[in-house]
Amino acid sequence: MVDHVLALAATWTAWDGRPIPADDRIYTPHKAIRRVADHMVDHLAEMEARLVGEETQPDHWHASATTTEADLAPFTEADLDEARSRLTRLARIWANRLDVLTPDQLDKSPGTGWTFRQLAFHLEGSAYYADSVGDLGVDGPTGTPKP
């Protein structure tokens, strides 16, 4: 999922600054990266709390219903570098955590909610945010900029 998001994000420096409608929301490059990272952090915190027997903390993200001023900023090469660092590190943390869990822990996870295996597969859905922005490069079938 992270590789897919970052492949799309590599085209977002061409973004023209207009929010992109998708379903009943609007998206921007920064908002897509924020939502992917927030989703990964949220479920990582859930898994860690459940592993140590704590109650999970409810999230208070504004999620995709809110578009912040920061979400509307231009998406630069520096922003792409930051996104690469942030998301690849989060993906590595997830992989490291999942790699040390036993099959029983993955499929019969402590606490209430989805199993940890289900959580990991659920995170694939975070690609939706990046897909909502889409590929803004010029490498489409016609070689013309994509809307």
GROMACS .gro file of N, CA, C and O in nm, residues 6 17 35 49 57 61 67 76 80 91 123 137 144:
model
   52
    6LEU      N    1   0.317   0.608  -0.250
    6LEU     CA    2   0.434   0.689  -0.284
    6LEU      C    3   0.457   0.698  -0.435
    6LEU      O    4   0.506   0.800  -0.483
   17GLY      N    5  -0.316   2.287  -0.742
   17GLY     CA    6  -0.369   2.358  -0.626
   17GLY      C    7  -0.519   2.349  -0.608
   17GLY      O    8  -0.573   2.397  -0.509
   35ARG      N    9  -0.385   1.146   0.578
   35ARG     CA   10  -0.482   1.042   0.609
   35ARG      C   11  -0.417   0.903   0.612
   35ARG      O   12  -0.449   0.821   0.697
   49ALA      N   13  -0.173  -0.113   2.224
   49ALA     CA   14  -0.251  -0.110   2.349
   49ALA      C   15  -0.309  -0.248   2.379
   49ALA      O   16  -0.301  -0.296   2.493
   57GLN      N   17  -0.731   0.385   2.300
   57GLN     CA   18  -0.775   0.524   2.309
   57GLN      C   19  -0.857   0.557   2.186
   57GLN      O   20  -0.814   0.528   2.073
   61TRP      N   21  -0.903   1.217   1.538
   61TRP     CA   22  -0.864   1.274   1.409
   61TRP      C   23  -0.984   1.347   1.350
   61TRP      O   24  -1.098   1.309   1.369
   67THR      N   25  -1.068   1.953   0.567
   67THR     CA   26  -0.955   1.991   0.484
   67THR      C   27  -0.892   2.112   0.551
   67THR      O   28  -0.957   2.216   0.566
   76THR      N   29   0.549   1.995  -0.278
   76THR     CA   30   0.680   2.016  -0.337
   76THR      C   31   0.765   1.889  -0.331
   76THR      O   32   0.726   1.790  -0.267
   80LEU      N   33   0.742   1.561  -0.084
   80LEU     CA   34   0.750   1.422  -0.129
   80LEU      C   35   0.858   1.347  -0.050
   80LEU      O   36   0.835   1.234  -0.005
   91ALA      N   37   0.563   0.202   0.770
   91ALA     CA   38   0.548   0.068   0.713
   91ALA      C   39   0.646  -0.030   0.775
   91ALA      O   40   0.613  -0.145   0.803
  123LEU      N   41  -0.555  -0.186   0.649
  123LEU     CA   42  -0.473  -0.069   0.614
  123LEU      C   43  -0.454  -0.053   0.464
  123LEU      O   44  -0.430   0.058   0.417
  137GLY      N   45   0.079   1.287  -1.315
  137GLY     CA   46   0.193   1.296  -1.405
  137GLY      C   47   0.151   1.305  -1.551
  137GLY      O   48   0.033   1.309  -1.585
  144THR      N   49  -0.027   1.319  -2.208
  144THR     CA   50  -0.074   1.452  -2.170
  144THR      C   51  -0.098   1.456  -2.020
  144THR      O   52  -0.121   1.353  -1.958
   0.00000   0.00000   0.00000
